mmCIF file of C-alpha atoms in Angstrom:
data_model
loop_
_atom_site.group_PDB
_atom_site.id
_atom_site.type_symbol
_atom_site.label_atom_id
_atom_site.label_comp_id
_atom_site.label_asym_id
_atom_site.label_seq_id
_atom_site.Cartn_x
_atom_site.Cartn_y
_atom_site.Cartn_z
ATOM 1 C CA MET R 1 -115.683 -15.704 -158.576
ATOM 2 C CA VAL R 2 -115.454 -18.924 -156.301
ATOM 3 C CA LYS R 3 -118.752 -20.432 -156.282
ATOM 4 C CA PRO R 4 -119.931 -22.831 -153.098
ATOM 5 C CA LEU R 5 -120.169 -26.618 -154.166
ATOM 6 C CA SER R 6 -123.128 -28.220 -154.841
ATOM 7 C CA PHE R 7 -123.915 -31.514 -154.322
ATOM 8 C CA LYS R 8 -126.148 -34.115 -155.996
ATOM 9 C CA GLY R 9 -129.789 -34.179 -154.712
ATOM 10 C CA ASP R 10 -129.509 -30.682 -153.733
ATOM 11 C CA LYS R 11 -132.637 -28.508 -153.373
ATOM 12 C CA LYS R 12 -131.692 -24.930 -155.608
ATOM 13 C CA PRO R 13 -134.161 -22.580 -153.871
ATOM 14 C CA LYS R 14 -136.240 -19.993 -155.817
ATOM 15 C CA LYS R 15 -134.882 -16.833 -156.527
ATOM 16 C CA ARG R 16 -136.787 -14.153 -155.278
ATOM 17 C CA LYS R 17 -136.762 -9.862 -155.283
ATOM 18 C CA ARG R 18 -136.046 -7.843 -152.193
ATOM 19 C CA THR R 19 -138.172 -5.086 -152.367
ATOM 20 C CA THR R 20 -140.019 -4.426 -149.934
ATOM 21 C CA ALA R 21 -139.314 -3.128 -146.109
ATOM 22 C CA ALA R 22 -140.456 -6.649 -144.672
ATOM 23 C CA ASP R 23 -137.989 -8.065 -146.341
ATOM 24 C CA HIS R 24 -134.995 -6.244 -144.744
ATOM 25 C CA ASP R 25 -136.702 -6.558 -141.513
ATOM 26 C CA ASN R 26 -136.462 -11.049 -142.041
ATOM 27 C CA ASP R 27 -133.148 -10.056 -143.197
ATOM 28 C CA ASN R 28 -132.610 -8.748 -139.969
ATOM 29 C CA ASN R 29 -134.070 -11.754 -138.011
ATOM 30 C CA ASP R 30 -131.863 -13.810 -139.774
ATOM 31 C CA ASP R 31 -128.723 -12.985 -138.134
ATOM 32 C CA ASP R 32 -130.601 -14.815 -135.160
ATOM 33 C CA THR R 33 -129.820 -18.355 -137.414
ATOM 34 C CA PRO R 34 -127.081 -19.824 -135.780
ATOM 35 C CA SER R 35 -123.763 -19.414 -137.731
ATOM 36 C CA SER R 36 -123.519 -23.241 -138.395
ATOM 37 C CA SER R 37 -126.795 -23.332 -140.177
ATOM 38 C CA ARG R 38 -126.360 -20.417 -142.368
ATOM 39 C CA GLN R 39 -122.510 -22.118 -143.503
ATOM 40 C CA LEU R 40 -124.570 -24.985 -144.101
ATOM 41 C CA LYS R 41 -127.082 -23.265 -146.073
ATOM 42 C CA SER R 42 -124.195 -21.584 -147.913
ATOM 43 C CA THR R 43 -122.615 -24.714 -149.683
ATOM 44 C CA LYS R 44 -125.962 -25.193 -150.675
ATOM 45 C CA THR R 45 -127.121 -22.202 -152.190
ATOM 46 C CA ALA R 46 -128.308 -21.930 -156.052
ATOM 47 C CA GLN R 47 -125.562 -20.484 -158.456
ATOM 48 C CA PRO R 48 -125.402 -16.397 -158.978
ATOM 49 C CA GLU R 49 -128.010 -15.607 -161.642
ATOM 50 C CA GLU R 50 -125.094 -13.616 -163.825
ATOM 51 C CA ASP R 51 -123.342 -17.098 -163.909
ATOM 52 C CA ALA R 52 -126.353 -19.849 -164.758
ATOM 53 C CA GLU R 53 -126.638 -17.961 -167.991
ATOM 54 C CA ASN R 54 -122.553 -18.763 -168.728
ATOM 55 C CA PRO R 55 -122.158 -21.578 -170.986
ATOM 56 C CA THR R 56 -119.476 -22.998 -169.375
ATOM 57 C CA ASP R 57 -121.415 -23.447 -166.085
ATOM 58 C CA ASP R 58 -121.898 -27.301 -165.360
ATOM 59 C CA ASP R 59 -121.492 -28.752 -161.843
ATOM 60 C CA SER R 60 -122.173 -31.967 -163.266
ATOM 61 C CA TRP R 61 -119.398 -35.000 -162.918
ATOM 62 C CA VAL R 62 -117.714 -36.492 -164.933
ATOM 63 C CA THR R 63 -114.688 -38.859 -165.264
ATOM 64 C CA ALA R 64 -111.307 -37.561 -166.001
ATOM 65 C CA GLU R 65 -109.737 -39.478 -169.082
ATOM 66 C CA ALA R 66 -106.043 -37.337 -169.180
ATOM 67 C CA PRO R 67 -103.796 -35.841 -166.681
ATOM 68 C CA THR R 68 -104.324 -32.703 -168.651
ATOM 69 C CA ASP R 69 -108.037 -32.863 -167.863
ATOM 70 C CA LEU R 70 -106.914 -31.782 -163.965
ATOM 71 C CA SER R 71 -108.531 -28.943 -162.551
ATOM 72 C CA GLY R 72 -110.783 -27.845 -160.089
ATOM 73 C CA PRO R 73 -112.748 -29.600 -157.720
ATOM 74 C CA ILE R 74 -112.404 -33.680 -157.589
ATOM 75 C CA LEU R 75 -113.277 -36.226 -156.283
ATOM 76 C CA LEU R 76 -110.311 -39.326 -155.697
ATOM 77 C CA VAL R 77 -111.572 -42.572 -156.012
ATOM 78 C CA LEU R 78 -110.208 -45.841 -154.587
ATOM 79 C CA PRO R 79 -109.809 -49.335 -155.944
ATOM 80 C CA THR R 80 -111.649 -50.797 -153.065
ATOM 81 C CA ASP R 81 -114.793 -52.661 -153.606
ATOM 82 C CA PRO R 82 -117.154 -50.945 -152.620
ATOM 83 C CA PRO R 83 -115.801 -47.601 -153.446
ATOM 84 C CA THR R 84 -114.645 -45.201 -151.146
ATOM 85 C CA SER R 85 -112.709 -42.182 -151.712
ATOM 86 C CA LEU R 86 -109.959 -40.294 -150.610
ATOM 87 C CA ALA R 87 -110.789 -37.487 -147.700
ATOM 88 C CA CYS R 88 -109.401 -35.347 -144.904
ATOM 89 C CA ASP R 89 -110.376 -33.777 -141.714
ATOM 90 C CA ALA R 90 -110.261 -30.531 -139.967
ATOM 91 C CA ASN R 91 -107.043 -31.256 -138.183
ATOM 92 C CA GLY R 92 -105.826 -32.496 -141.250
ATOM 93 C CA LYS R 93 -106.091 -36.454 -140.982
ATOM 94 C CA VAL R 94 -106.211 -38.281 -144.571
ATOM 95 C CA PHE R 95 -108.609 -41.153 -144.322
ATOM 96 C CA THR R 96 -110.991 -43.259 -146.507
ATOM 97 C CA LEU R 97 -114.222 -42.449 -146.396
ATOM 98 C CA PRO R 98 -117.474 -44.489 -148.518
ATOM 99 C CA ILE R 99 -118.740 -42.949 -151.380
ATOM 100 C CA GLU R 100 -122.728 -42.520 -151.026
ATOM 101 C CA ASN R 101 -123.754 -40.802 -154.049
ATOM 102 C CA ILE R 102 -122.883 -43.687 -156.653
ATOM 103 C CA ILE R 103 -124.494 -45.742 -158.818
ATOM 104 C CA ASP R 104 -124.910 -49.535 -158.449
ATOM 105 C CA GLY R 105 -121.403 -49.481 -156.723
ATOM 106 C CA ASN R 106 -120.048 -48.293 -160.186
ATOM 107 C CA PRO R 107 -117.420 -45.943 -159.484
ATOM 108 C CA VAL R 108 -117.700 -43.894 -162.687
ATOM 109 C CA THR R 109 -120.922 -42.482 -161.586
ATOM 110 C CA ALA R 110 -119.372 -41.580 -158.320
ATOM 111 C CA GLU R 111 -119.957 -37.933 -156.690
ATOM 112 C CA PRO R 112 -119.064 -36.351 -153.479
ATOM 113 C CA HIS R 113 -121.232 -36.276 -150.446
ATOM 114 C CA ASP R 114 -119.353 -35.044 -148.125
ATOM 115 C CA VAL R 115 -116.995 -31.848 -148.755
ATOM 116 C CA ARG R 116 -114.610 -33.555 -146.676
ATOM 117 C CA GLN R 117 -114.409 -35.941 -149.835
ATOM 118 C CA VAL R 118 -113.524 -32.450 -152.025
ATOM 119 C CA TRP R 119 -110.090 -31.714 -152.948
ATOM 120 C CA VAL R 120 -108.628 -28.404 -155.331
ATOM 121 C CA VAL R 121 -106.083 -29.927 -158.100
ATOM 122 C CA ASN R 122 -103.805 -27.890 -160.101
ATOM 123 C CA ARG R 123 -100.941 -28.293 -161.607
ATOM 124 C CA ILE R 124 -98.132 -26.278 -160.223
ATOM 125 C CA SER R 125 -96.923 -23.368 -162.402
ATOM 126 C CA GLY R 126 -93.634 -24.885 -164.686
ATOM 127 C CA THR R 127 -93.390 -27.842 -163.726
ATOM 128 C CA GLU R 128 -95.347 -31.212 -164.516
ATOM 129 C CA HIS R 129 -96.548 -31.855 -160.984
ATOM 130 C CA PHE R 130 -99.937 -31.282 -159.193
ATOM 131 C CA ARG R 131 -100.672 -30.349 -155.587
ATOM 132 C CA PHE R 132 -104.117 -31.233 -154.060
ATOM 133 C CA LYS R 133 -105.907 -28.565 -151.768
ATOM 134 C CA GLY R 134 -108.256 -30.206 -149.101
ATOM 135 C CA HIS R 135 -111.545 -28.527 -148.439
ATOM 136 C CA HIS R 136 -109.936 -26.533 -145.494
ATOM 137 C CA GLY R 137 -107.524 -24.829 -147.340
ATOM 138 C CA LYS R 138 -104.038 -27.172 -146.498
ATOM 139 C CA PHE R 139 -102.093 -29.225 -149.428
ATOM 140 C CA LEU R 140 -101.780 -33.264 -149.241
ATOM 141 C CA ARG R 141 -98.537 -34.338 -148.413
ATOM 142 C CA CYS R 142 -96.209 -37.946 -147.856
ATOM 143 C CA ASP R 143 -93.849 -37.618 -145.843
ATOM 144 C CA LYS R 144 -90.326 -39.926 -146.408
ATOM 145 C CA ILE R 145 -92.134 -42.696 -144.787
ATOM 146 C CA GLY R 146 -94.710 -42.620 -146.399
ATOM 147 C CA LEU R 147 -97.701 -41.776 -144.056
ATOM 148 C CA LEU R 148 -100.338 -38.909 -145.709
ATOM 149 C CA SER R 149 -101.489 -36.001 -144.093
ATOM 150 C CA ALA R 150 -102.751 -32.540 -145.098
ATOM 151 C CA THR R 151 -101.712 -30.226 -142.538
ATOM 152 C CA SER R 152 -99.087 -28.169 -144.825
ATOM 153 C CA ASP R 153 -99.935 -24.313 -145.559
ATOM 154 C CA ALA R 154 -96.859 -23.607 -148.689
ATOM 155 C CA ILE R 155 -95.632 -26.245 -151.752
ATOM 156 C CA SER R 156 -92.084 -28.734 -151.613
ATOM 157 C CA PRO R 157 -91.281 -31.365 -152.540
ATOM 158 C CA LEU R 158 -93.216 -33.608 -150.387
ATOM 159 C CA GLU R 159 -96.732 -31.571 -151.459
ATOM 160 C CA SER R 160 -96.268 -32.413 -155.572
ATOM 161 C CA PHE R 161 -97.309 -35.130 -156.956
ATOM 162 C CA LEU R 162 -96.714 -36.782 -160.720
ATOM 163 C CA VAL R 163 -100.418 -37.760 -161.632
ATOM 164 C CA PHE R 164 -100.390 -40.225 -164.915
ATOM 165 C CA SER R 165 -102.464 -43.055 -167.010
ATOM 166 C CA THR R 166 -102.589 -46.121 -166.327
ATOM 167 C CA ALA R 167 -101.434 -47.764 -169.390
ATOM 168 C CA ASP R 168 -103.562 -50.990 -169.656
ATOM 169 C CA THR R 169 -106.891 -49.108 -168.123
ATOM 170 C CA PRO R 170 -108.292 -46.479 -169.391
ATOM 171 C CA GLY R 171 -109.934 -43.808 -167.745
ATOM 172 C CA THR R 172 -107.056 -44.333 -164.309
ATOM 173 C CA PHE R 173 -104.708 -43.089 -162.938
ATOM 174 C CA GLN R 174 -101.565 -43.740 -160.316
ATOM 175 C CA ILE R 175 -100.370 -41.143 -158.309
ATOM 176 C CA GLN R 176 -96.811 -40.856 -157.800
ATOM 177 C CA THR R 177 -94.523 -38.797 -155.134
ATOM 178 C CA LEU R 178 -91.088 -37.006 -155.919
ATOM 179 C CA ARG R 179 -89.262 -39.865 -154.291
ATOM 180 C CA ASP R 180 -90.475 -42.615 -156.740
ATOM 181 C CA THR R 181 -93.438 -44.353 -154.557
ATOM 182 C CA PHE R 182 -96.653 -44.315 -155.255
ATOM 183 C CA LEU R 183 -100.271 -43.947 -153.763
ATOM 184 C CA GLN R 184 -101.789 -47.056 -152.644
ATOM 185 C CA VAL R 185 -104.688 -48.875 -150.686
ATOM 186 C CA LYS R 186 -103.827 -50.804 -147.748
ATOM 187 C CA ASN R 187 -105.144 -52.800 -145.119
ATOM 188 C CA ASN R 188 -108.225 -53.863 -147.145
ATOM 189 C CA GLY R 189 -109.237 -50.548 -147.591
ATOM 190 C CA LYS R 190 -109.296 -48.980 -144.434
ATOM 191 C CA GLU R 191 -105.434 -47.229 -145.114
ATOM 192 C CA VAL R 192 -103.850 -44.733 -147.612
ATOM 193 C CA ARG R 193 -100.102 -44.527 -147.957
ATOM 194 C CA GLY R 194 -98.012 -43.500 -150.349
ATOM 195 C CA ASP R 195 -94.756 -46.182 -150.143
ATOM 196 C CA ALA R 196 -95.849 -48.580 -153.223
ATOM 197 C CA GLU R 197 -92.056 -49.239 -154.463
ATOM 198 C CA GLY R 198 -94.811 -50.173 -158.143
ATOM 199 C CA THR R 199 -97.699 -50.278 -159.646
ATOM 200 C CA SER R 200 -100.235 -52.132 -159.182
ATOM 201 C CA PHE R 201 -104.192 -53.116 -158.902
ATOM 202 C CA ASP R 202 -104.504 -51.173 -155.399
ATOM 203 C CA THR R 203 -102.357 -47.732 -156.773
ATOM 204 C CA THR R 204 -105.117 -47.400 -159.511
ATOM 205 C CA TRP R 205 -107.016 -44.717 -159.081
ATOM 206 C CA ARG R 206 -110.274 -42.778 -160.460
ATOM 207 C CA VAL R 207 -110.677 -38.923 -160.773
ATOM 208 C CA ARG R 208 -114.142 -37.430 -160.684
ATOM 209 C CA MET R 209 -114.020 -33.829 -161.372
ATOM 210 C CA GLN R 210 -116.722 -31.231 -162.201
ATOM 211 C CA ALA R 211 -117.628 -31.436 -165.822
ATOM 212 C CA ARG R 212 -116.962 -26.683 -166.424
ATOM 213 C CA PHE R 213 -113.404 -27.445 -165.416
ATOM 214 C CA LYS R 214 -112.887 -29.974 -168.420
ATOM 215 C CA PRO R 215 -111.137 -28.891 -171.551
ATOM 216 C CA ARG R 216 -112.960 -30.482 -173.833
ATOM 217 C CA LEU R 217 -116.370 -30.399 -172.062
ATOM 218 C CA ARG R 218 -115.418 -26.939 -171.761
ATOM 219 C CA ALA R 219 -114.499 -25.671 -175.157
ATOM 220 C CA SER R 220 -117.444 -27.877 -176.373
ATOM 221 C CA LYS R 221 -119.946 -25.853 -174.450
ATOM 222 C CA GLU R 222 -118.234 -22.455 -175.987
ATOM 223 C CA GLU R 223 -118.894 -23.725 -179.358
ATOM 224 C CA LYS R 224 -122.075 -24.476 -178.876
ATOM 225 C CA ALA R 225 -122.340 -20.770 -177.144
ATOM 226 C CA ARG R 226 -121.005 -19.471 -180.223
ATOM 227 C CA GLU R 227 -124.010 -21.245 -182.509
ATOM 228 C CA LYS R 228 -126.429 -20.183 -180.894
ATOM 229 C CA ILE R 229 -126.614 -16.718 -182.538
ATOM 230 C CA GLY R 230 -130.683 -15.997 -184.125
ATOM 231 C CA ARG R 231 -131.182 -15.461 -188.155
ATOM 232 C CA LYS R 232 -131.926 -11.540 -186.886
ATOM 233 C CA GLU R 233 -128.684 -10.840 -185.494
ATOM 234 C CA LEU R 234 -126.890 -12.657 -188.704
ATOM 235 C CA GLU R 235 -129.356 -10.363 -190.765
ATOM 236 C CA GLU R 236 -129.174 -7.020 -189.319
ATOM 237 C CA ALA R 237 -125.096 -7.924 -189.533
ATOM 238 C CA ALA R 238 -125.258 -8.195 -193.197
ATOM 239 C CA GLY R 239 -127.944 -6.028 -194.195
ATOM 240 C CA ARG R 240 -130.696 -7.766 -196.012
ATOM 241 C CA ARG R 241 -132.554 -11.606 -195.510
ATOM 242 C CA LEU R 242 -130.536 -14.252 -195.732
ATOM 243 C CA GLU R 243 -131.727 -17.264 -197.252
ATOM 244 C CA GLU R 244 -130.935 -20.747 -195.529
ATOM 245 C CA ASP R 245 -128.426 -21.759 -196.976
ATOM 246 C CA GLU R 246 -126.449 -18.387 -196.194
ATOM 247 C CA VAL R 247 -127.498 -18.279 -192.279
ATOM 248 C CA LYS R 248 -125.854 -22.047 -192.035
ATOM 249 C CA ARG R 249 -122.588 -20.955 -193.738
ATOM 250 C CA LEU R 250 -122.454 -18.092 -191.380
ATOM 251 C CA ARG R 251 -123.156 -20.165 -188.431
ATOM 252 C CA LYS R 252 -120.651 -22.005 -189.584
ATOM 253 C CA ALA R 253 -117.957 -19.626 -189.988
ATOM 254 C CA ARG R 254 -118.506 -18.427 -186.210
ATOM 255 C CA ARG R 255 -117.337 -22.357 -185.269
ATOM 256 C CA GLU R 256 -114.489 -22.175 -187.648
ATOM 257 C CA GLY R 257 -113.476 -18.607 -186.771
ATOM 258 C CA ASP R 258 -113.793 -17.130 -190.024
ATOM 259 C CA TYR R 259 -117.000 -15.161 -189.438
ATOM 260 C CA HIS R 260 -116.008 -11.406 -190.608
ATOM 261 C CA GLU R 261 -114.613 -12.930 -193.804
ATOM 262 C CA VAL R 262 -117.668 -15.120 -194.910
ATOM 263 C CA LEU R 263 -119.912 -11.972 -193.694
ATOM 264 C CA LEU R 264 -118.020 -9.733 -195.678
ATOM 265 C CA ASP R 265 -118.293 -11.849 -199.066
ATOM 266 C CA LEU R 266 -121.662 -11.866 -198.428
ATOM 267 C CA LYS R 267 -121.873 -8.490 -197.958
ATOM 268 C CA VAL R 268 -119.386 -7.779 -201.360
ATOM 269 C CA LYS R 269 -121.798 -10.575 -203.435
ATOM 270 C CA SER R 270 -125.103 -8.706 -202.231
ATOM 271 C CA LYS R 271 -123.704 -4.957 -203.826
ATOM 272 C CA HIS R 272 -122.927 -6.910 -206.900
ATOM 273 C CA ASP R 273 -126.455 -8.501 -207.160
ATOM 274 C CA LYS R 274 -127.493 -4.900 -206.536
ATOM 275 C CA TYR R 275 -126.506 -3.038 -209.165
ATOM 276 C CA SER R 276 -126.362 -6.975 -211.802
#
């Protein structure tokens, strides 16, 4: 299920159960609310209760460190002072937009405050190429003379990009077209084009992404979730009371993937002790 984006500073409404006819009447009255207001509210809705219980559900923003991290909603941070981001409007016009959600001007703390700043990145199946989809469902493209737009409904070489890490600047990237040119900032940060012949400071990008899509963080959260098993559950599985070292051993086994083997060893040992 695709969840609405949430931005830094948004208030999450309290959940309530609808049980009375009065509540139903209130729902009907909500239909009088202008559609634009309802749409704005929908982008700031708290996450569904069942999703909140998911250990991999994390809408905080972190820095992508390698091309393999790139997935899901991202913020493309440009090498400008002060930092700006790549954005597009509903007509597909691509432009730079100042970043408001940032601490002391540090680009590694940047978060989007406007849906126009958010792109969804995915690797194109069967290739090493990436595609960037704008908030309006159109793909970023770079034409033959280096002009950027976001008006494409389908993927072609013009909508395909290579992304690789900057060798001497960890945590930054170069975005290359399939014509071997690079996306760069020009005109004092007011324009972005895709006609740079080589890499430079102006072609160096930072990428901020939602933590739940970052593979290493996701794996770490899943590992922690596996650790969260109570003594009672372990003792029920073992069929007896467990010593503290046995509990630790079973929890370690859950992390390392040999839980059932260790549990079987404990059961066998328990039977031997019983008849000794």
